[in-house]
Amino acid sequence: MQISNNSIATSMKYSPPTMENQKSQGFVINDLLTANDKSLVKAATDGLQATSSSGLHEINQLATRIALDRETGTLSGEVDANYINKLITEQSSNNHAETIQFSDLQKSLAFLKQERADFFRQTGV
């Protein structure tokens, strides 16, 4: 492949992006979320893409945290009550700084509780 800058030309061999290159370039949140993650986020935050009162799109903090934890390997299984409670504890010990709104975390716990109840009802256990 020829690359030129004004009158200077150099030759470079093209190599496709590797997993290492792709990781250093970032990631797409929706690509890292499982179907269950997306259901939980939608139930807890009213959608994957949060919208402010003025109609502007905002970052969905819950989706972002789950995606980051999946990307770093902190979260490998499904999101469960233990994971949500860990997030609540982290925020509580951080002078109640609401990275993720506590109401969204409480809705997440309620969703997981309902999902579990539905599972047991369907299986007859």
Coordinates of C-alpha atoms in Angstrom, one line a residue:
M1 CA 0.0 0.0 0.0
Q2 CA 1.3 3.4 -0.9
I3 CA 0.9 6.3 1.5
S4 CA 1.9 9.7 0.5
N5 CA 2.2 13.0 2.2
N6 CA 2.9 15.8 -0.3
S7 CA 6.0 14.6 -2.1
I8 CA 7.1 12.0 0.4
A9 CA 6.0 8.4 -0.3
T10 CA 6.5 5.4 1.9
S11 CA 5.4 1.8 1.5
M12 CA 3.7 -0.1 4.3
K13 CA 2.4 -3.6 4.6
Y14 CA -1.2 -3.7 5.7
S15 CA -2.1 -5.9 8.6
P16 CA -5.7 -6.4 9.7
P17 CA -6.6 -5.3 13.2
T18 CA -5.9 -7.8 15.9
M19 CA -7.8 -8.4 19.1
E20 CA -5.2 -6.4 21.0
N21 CA -5.6 -3.5 18.6
Q22 CA -9.4 -3.7 18.8
K23 CA -9.3 -3.7 22.6
S24 CA -7.1 -0.6 22.8
Q25 CA -9.5 1.2 20.5
G26 CA -12.6 0.8 22.8
F27 CA -15.8 -1.1 22.6
V28 CA -19.5 -0.8 21.9
I29 CA -21.6 -1.1 25.0
N30 CA -24.5 -3.0 23.3
D31 CA -22.1 -5.5 21.9
L32 CA -20.9 -6.6 25.4
L33 CA -24.4 -6.9 26.9
T34 CA -26.2 -10.2 26.9
A35 CA -29.9 -10.5 26.1
N36 CA -30.6 -10.8 29.8
D37 CA -28.4 -7.7 30.6
K38 CA -30.4 -5.7 28.0
S39 CA -33.7 -6.8 29.6
L40 CA -32.6 -5.8 33.0
V41 CA -31.3 -2.4 31.9
K42 CA -34.5 -1.7 30.0
A43 CA -36.6 -2.6 33.0
A44 CA -34.5 -0.6 35.5
T45 CA -33.8 2.5 33.4
D46 CA -36.7 2.6 30.9
G47 CA -34.4 1.8 28.0
L48 CA -30.9 1.1 26.8
Q49 CA -30.4 4.7 25.7
A50 CA -31.2 7.1 28.4
T51 CA -32.9 10.4 27.5
S52 CA -32.9 13.5 29.6
S53 CA -36.0 15.6 30.3
S54 CA -34.9 17.9 27.4
G55 CA -34.8 14.9 25.0
L56 CA -31.1 14.7 24.7
H57 CA -29.5 11.2 24.7
E58 CA -27.4 10.4 27.8
I59 CA -25.1 7.6 28.8
N60 CA -26.9 4.8 30.5
Q61 CA -24.7 4.4 33.6
L62 CA -26.0 0.9 34.4
A63 CA -25.4 -0.5 30.9
T64 CA -22.0 1.1 30.9
R65 CA -21.0 -0.4 34.2
I66 CA -22.2 -3.9 33.2
A67 CA -20.4 -3.6 29.8
L68 CA -17.1 -2.4 31.5
D69 CA -17.3 -5.2 34.0
R70 CA -17.8 -7.7 31.2
E71 CA -14.9 -6.2 29.2
T72 CA -12.5 -6.3 32.1
G73 CA -13.6 -9.8 33.2
T74 CA -15.0 -8.6 36.5
L75 CA -18.4 -10.0 35.4
S76 CA -18.4 -13.2 33.5
G77 CA -21.8 -14.8 34.3
E78 CA -25.3 -13.3 34.4
V79 CA -26.1 -10.2 36.4
D80 CA -27.6 -11.3 39.7
A81 CA -28.7 -9.8 43.0
N82 CA -25.2 -10.3 44.4
Y83 CA -23.7 -8.2 41.6
I84 CA -26.3 -5.4 42.1
N85 CA -25.8 -5.4 45.8
K86 CA -22.1 -5.1 45.3
L87 CA -22.7 -2.0 43.2
I88 CA -25.0 -0.6 45.9
T89 CA -22.3 -1.3 48.6
E90 CA -19.6 0.3 46.4
Q91 CA -21.6 3.5 45.9
S92 CA -22.7 3.6 49.6
S93 CA -19.1 3.4 50.8
N94 CA -18.2 6.1 48.3
N95 CA -20.0 8.9 50.2
H96 CA -23.2 7.9 48.5
A97 CA -21.9 9.1 45.1
E98 CA -24.5 8.0 42.6
T99 CA -22.6 6.8 39.6
I100 CA -25.7 4.7 38.9
Q101 CA -28.9 6.1 40.4
F102 CA -29.8 4.1 43.5
S103 CA -33.4 4.0 42.2
D104 CA -32.2 2.2 39.1
L105 CA -30.2 -0.3 41.2
Q106 CA -33.4 -0.9 43.3
K107 CA -35.4 -1.5 40.2
S108 CA -32.7 -3.9 39.0
L109 CA -33.1 -5.9 42.2
A110 CA -36.9 -5.9 41.8
F111 CA -36.6 -7.1 38.2
L112 CA -34.3 -9.9 39.2
K113 CA -36.6 -11.0 42.1
Q114 CA -39.6 -11.0 39.7
E115 CA -37.6 -12.9 37.0
R116 CA -36.7 -15.5 39.6
A117 CA -40.3 -15.8 40.8
D118 CA -41.5 -16.2 37.2
F119 CA -38.9 -18.9 36.6
F120 CA -40.0 -20.9 39.7
R121 CA -43.6 -20.5 38.8
Q122 CA -43.0 -21.8 35.3
T123 CA -41.0 -24.8 36.4
G124 CA -43.3 -25.7 39.2
V125 CA -40.5 -25.8 41.8

